[in-house]
């Protein structure tokens, strides 16, 4: 249970940061997927408001990073804010970004894997992995692996569990488990336990001419985010590191900028209240900061509280199987 059960969908990220100011001041924080008018910016501004030691913002687009960094420097001129370019669809740039981060800091207290992408048509990562699985899961998997030594260093001198890894997921995970027999979404035959939720609306069940299922691809990647978190919880608690997965809620942002009208309408019906970027950041802030969560208190959060996820997203056997596949796709072991 969280420290503030009264918090919910209208809670401000800035309010959470102010409440847990002691958990931010003097600590190093890194956030991926930072862009204006999105959850990443809301999260960055919330952390910046309470005097972190070094705040590192990561994104693939320099102009977007610079815009958010400029806003932070204007509002909070004393904050040491740094920017790093990284494209999660390229493992080469992920490795370069991680090396750059290691040149900036010797420890990392809080890692927020906030970046996410949606696509309506088939795209591939540089390594020929379906892009939503590749950029939304495999990329953060590799980035976290490379930064783990910095997290372990922070954990040595922090209360057990205060060093955190927060992974952004989505309620959309309920539409698909991991398609181990078809993770690149090529419409191959899969066993019953890997089939998507049924029945799907026409928009969410769309299949393109080449067999691509955009919504199923997104849902699979969001399930992967929760399973990744589960495996981290089970193996890093002994090192003083805790992890949580977060659904930020329906947020008015540019995440779905490529959607056509049918898809946009279907998505609009999934939420009764659309949050501001600041409100969208609040659950991330709770997952990153609440001292009551130093001990493993749950897995998946929504509207600042713990929330049920699909059974397959909390299955340790599926998590272990996904971990093995992820290691294969980055070409190296990720031992915890």
XYZ file of C-alpha atoms in Angstrom:
336
model
C 0.000 0.000 0.000
C 1.214 3.510 -0.755
C 1.689 6.241 1.849
C -1.061 8.383 0.306
C -4.164 6.288 -0.499
C -6.117 9.502 -1.089
C -4.085 10.365 -4.187
C -5.630 9.523 -7.562
C -6.091 10.507 -11.187
C -6.054 14.278 -10.548
C -2.956 14.266 -8.354
C -0.163 16.549 -9.532
C 3.343 15.261 -10.145
C 4.642 18.470 -8.602
C 2.622 17.740 -5.467
C 4.117 14.262 -5.197
C 7.610 15.693 -5.652
C 7.015 18.298 -2.941
C 5.683 15.642 -0.551
C 8.759 13.466 -1.096
C 11.306 16.274 -1.499
C 13.790 14.475 0.760
C 13.804 11.530 -1.643
C 14.858 13.829 -4.511
C 17.229 16.415 -3.058
C 20.859 15.634 -3.796
C 20.123 12.490 -5.810
C 20.863 11.639 -9.440
C 17.855 11.010 -11.675
C 17.607 9.895 -15.312
C 14.441 10.021 -17.433
C 14.066 8.679 -20.981
C 11.514 9.772 -23.558
C 11.547 13.435 -22.590
C 9.641 15.717 -24.961
C 7.542 18.876 -24.627
C 3.907 18.424 -23.612
C 4.360 14.779 -22.678
C 4.627 12.664 -19.534
C 8.420 12.857 -19.817
C 8.368 16.636 -19.498
C 5.896 16.471 -16.613
C 8.160 13.979 -14.850
C 11.299 16.023 -15.507
C 9.729 19.235 -14.176
C 8.466 17.441 -11.072
C 11.913 16.050 -10.241
C 13.576 19.387 -11.058
C 11.336 21.194 -8.578
C 13.017 19.559 -5.585
C 16.759 20.059 -6.100
C 18.149 16.821 -7.551
C 21.939 16.698 -7.753
C 22.023 15.894 -11.464
C 18.990 15.471 -13.702
C 19.699 13.651 -16.970
C 17.141 13.878 -19.770
C 17.318 11.336 -22.591
C 15.543 11.393 -25.952
C 16.194 10.738 -29.627
C 15.367 14.301 -30.713
C 17.794 17.063 -29.729
C 15.355 19.927 -30.285
C 12.791 18.357 -27.954
C 15.401 17.681 -25.294
C 16.701 21.224 -25.533
C 13.192 22.650 -25.194
C 12.513 20.756 -21.960
C 15.991 21.476 -20.571
C 15.448 25.177 -21.308
C 12.084 25.135 -19.499
C 13.735 23.537 -16.469
C 16.596 26.027 -16.436
C 14.105 28.881 -16.593
C 11.929 27.572 -13.752
C 14.684 25.976 -11.664
C 17.977 27.685 -12.553
C 19.953 25.948 -9.803
C 19.316 22.453 -11.184
C 22.195 20.737 -12.990
C 20.346 19.370 -16.011
C 22.153 17.352 -18.682
C 20.894 15.944 -21.995
C 21.774 12.739 -23.848
C 20.662 11.695 -27.329
C 19.493 8.082 -27.623
C 17.394 6.206 -30.160
C 15.840 3.131 -28.521
C 15.441 1.506 -31.937
C 19.223 1.287 -32.305
C 21.264 -0.760 -29.856
C 24.411 1.000 -31.036
C 23.087 4.412 -29.966
C 21.857 2.898 -26.673
C 25.371 1.697 -25.898
C 26.830 5.093 -26.804
C 24.258 6.887 -24.639
C 24.957 4.628 -21.662
C 28.682 5.298 -22.032
C 27.955 9.033 -22.098
C 25.882 8.759 -18.921
C 28.690 6.851 -17.187
C 30.965 9.768 -18.020
C 28.587 12.167 -16.238
C 27.803 10.352 -12.992
C 29.286 7.643 -10.774
C 25.929 6.577 -9.330
C 22.281 6.653 -10.408
C 19.552 6.776 -7.777
C 16.445 6.734 -9.951
C 16.000 5.450 -13.511
C 12.694 6.210 -15.227
C 12.226 4.230 -18.440
C 9.521 6.572 -19.692
C 10.053 6.385 -23.461
C 7.422 4.688 -25.583
C 6.271 4.669 -29.180
C 3.254 3.554 -31.207
C 3.147 2.796 -34.919
C 0.311 2.080 -37.333
C 2.467 0.301 -39.913
C 5.375 -2.096 -39.733
C 8.771 -0.676 -38.851
C 11.953 -2.416 -37.739
C 14.740 -1.505 -35.362
C 18.306 -1.356 -36.644
C 18.618 -4.987 -35.487
C 15.503 -6.075 -37.458
C 13.248 -6.407 -34.402
C 9.625 -5.257 -34.703
C 9.890 -1.653 -33.582
C 7.326 -1.505 -30.782
C 8.759 -4.612 -29.082
C 12.272 -3.422 -29.909
C 12.019 0.227 -28.840
C 9.508 -0.159 -26.011
C 11.058 -3.234 -24.372
C 14.356 -4.481 -25.802
C 15.854 -0.970 -25.863
C 15.036 -0.189 -22.199
C 16.153 -3.743 -21.273
C 19.599 -3.063 -22.753
C 19.815 0.477 -21.377
C 18.955 -0.725 -17.871
C 21.543 -3.488 -18.132
C 24.251 -0.999 -19.069
C 23.317 1.411 -16.246
C 22.918 -1.267 -13.561
C 26.436 -0.712 -12.129
C 25.501 2.936 -11.455
C 22.273 1.857 -9.730
C 24.159 -0.707 -7.647
C 26.625 1.987 -6.604
C 23.782 4.253 -5.468
C 22.150 1.421 -3.534
C 25.303 0.865 -1.449
C 24.742 4.126 0.437
C 20.953 4.397 0.359
C 18.144 2.788 2.359
C 17.285 -0.618 0.907
C 14.734 -0.141 -1.862
C 15.169 3.623 -2.202
C 17.122 3.117 -5.435
C 14.415 2.657 -8.035
C 13.768 1.571 -11.614
C 10.371 2.731 -12.914
C 9.085 1.245 -16.170
C 6.147 2.861 -17.957
C 3.570 0.414 -19.222
C -0.111 0.773 -20.118
C -3.515 -0.770 -19.460
C -3.218 -1.673 -23.132
C -1.101 -4.628 -22.020
C -4.378 -6.486 -21.427
C -4.839 -6.957 -25.174
C -1.857 -9.289 -25.651
C 0.587 -11.467 -23.783
C 4.084 -12.156 -25.204
C 3.876 -13.861 -28.593
C 6.987 -16.003 -28.224
C 6.161 -17.791 -31.480
C 5.599 -14.482 -33.313
C 7.205 -11.618 -31.364
C 7.889 -9.714 -34.586
C 4.127 -9.714 -35.301
C 4.260 -11.406 -38.696
C 0.845 -13.054 -38.168
C 2.375 -16.479 -37.651
C 0.363 -19.191 -35.964
C 0.628 -19.018 -32.185
C -0.599 -21.415 -29.468
C -3.871 -20.549 -27.696
C -2.127 -19.016 -24.674
C -0.383 -16.476 -26.940
C -3.456 -15.333 -28.826
C -4.659 -11.755 -28.237
C -7.660 -10.717 -26.192
C -10.953 -11.400 -27.933
C -13.161 -9.840 -29.123
C -11.219 -6.766 -30.226
C -12.775 -3.645 -31.686
C -12.152 -3.230 -35.440
C -9.536 -0.532 -34.802
C -7.607 -2.526 -32.191
C -7.901 -5.763 -34.179
C -6.634 -4.219 -37.399
C -4.285 -6.344 -39.524
C -2.322 -4.676 -42.331
C -1.689 -6.275 -45.715
C 1.679 -7.632 -44.572
C 0.152 -9.267 -41.488
C 1.138 -6.559 -39.021
C -1.159 -5.961 -36.044
C -0.229 -2.515 -34.674
C -2.273 -2.578 -31.469
C -1.253 -6.145 -30.619
C 2.382 -5.156 -31.158
C 1.967 -2.244 -28.746
C 0.117 -4.378 -26.203
C 2.815 -7.054 -26.304
C 5.493 -4.436 -25.625
C 3.542 -3.065 -22.651
C 3.134 -6.571 -21.200
C 6.885 -6.947 -21.611
C 7.428 -3.789 -19.525
C 5.543 -5.345 -16.591
C 7.237 -8.739 -16.890
C 10.621 -6.993 -17.030
C 9.700 -5.175 -13.824
C 8.640 -8.425 -12.165
C 11.984 -10.068 -12.959
C 13.879 -7.025 -11.683
C 11.894 -7.109 -8.433
C 12.629 -10.770 -7.878
C 16.363 -10.458 -8.496
C 17.397 -6.933 -7.436
C 15.700 -6.600 -4.048
C 18.685 -8.345 -2.489
C 20.874 -5.527 -3.859
C 18.677 -2.787 -2.397
C 17.057 -1.844 -5.722
C 13.278 -1.829 -6.209
C 11.277 -1.591 -9.433
C 7.671 -0.795 -10.307
C 5.630 -0.653 -13.522
C 3.302 2.274 -14.117
C 0.274 3.119 -16.242
C 0.407 6.928 -16.506
C -3.259 7.157 -17.489
C -4.813 8.746 -20.513
C -2.596 11.768 -21.121
C -3.058 14.484 -23.720
C 0.312 14.141 -25.466
C 1.851 13.486 -28.878
C 2.300 9.724 -28.343
C -0.455 8.831 -30.827
C 0.379 11.487 -33.396
C 0.508 8.939 -36.225
C -2.953 7.468 -35.588
C -5.718 7.773 -38.160
C -9.203 8.917 -37.197
C -10.590 5.420 -36.509
C -7.732 4.535 -34.168
C -7.788 7.943 -32.496
C -11.512 7.564 -31.807
C -11.036 4.079 -30.356
C -8.259 5.304 -28.067
C -10.313 8.325 -26.992
C -12.945 5.953 -25.620
C -10.439 4.157 -23.371
C -10.314 6.955 -20.791
C -13.020 9.046 -19.171
C -10.527 11.669 -18.014
C -7.523 12.902 -19.964
C -4.689 14.072 -17.764
C -2.256 16.931 -18.136
C 1.426 15.948 -18.450
C 1.868 16.962 -14.784
C -0.975 14.679 -13.688
C 0.366 11.975 -15.998
C 3.691 12.131 -14.157
C 2.226 11.639 -10.681
C 2.094 7.826 -10.653
C 5.692 7.664 -11.878
C 6.687 9.991 -9.054
C 4.961 7.817 -6.435
C 6.616 4.693 -7.859
C 10.011 6.405 -7.776
C 9.815 8.116 -4.388
C 7.302 6.784 -1.856
C 9.321 5.348 1.076
C 6.486 2.910 1.784
C 7.476 1.184 -1.459
C 11.075 0.510 -0.431
C 9.863 -2.983 0.398
C 8.141 -4.774 -2.465
C 4.549 -3.610 -2.138
C 3.011 -4.587 -5.478
C 3.917 -4.648 -9.154
C 1.746 -2.376 -11.300
C 0.438 1.096 -10.504
C -2.247 3.388 -11.899
C -3.563 6.712 -10.581
C -0.939 6.746 -7.804
C -2.048 3.393 -6.339
C -1.436 -0.290 -6.972
C -3.708 -1.743 -9.621
C -4.342 -5.280 -10.929
C -2.569 -6.323 -14.112
C -3.320 -9.275 -16.380
C -2.384 -12.652 -14.908
C 0.139 -13.319 -17.676
C 1.909 -10.041 -16.862
C 2.716 -11.261 -13.328
C 3.709 -14.829 -14.189
C 7.334 -15.487 -13.093
C 7.766 -18.278 -15.660
C 6.745 -16.016 -18.537
C 9.014 -13.283 -17.114
C 11.988 -15.665 -17.072
C 11.242 -16.798 -20.616
C 11.020 -13.193 -21.809
C 14.315 -12.396 -20.049
C 16.030 -15.193 -21.966
C 14.571 -14.001 -25.291
C 15.621 -10.434 -24.494
C 19.181 -11.563 -23.798
C 19.229 -13.306 -27.176
C 18.028 -10.143 -28.904
C 20.754 -7.957 -27.380
C 23.375 -10.636 -27.948
C 24.594 -10.895 -24.364
C 23.643 -12.094 -20.910
C 22.035 -9.753 -18.362
C 22.961 -11.409 -15.082
C 21.489 -10.029 -11.859
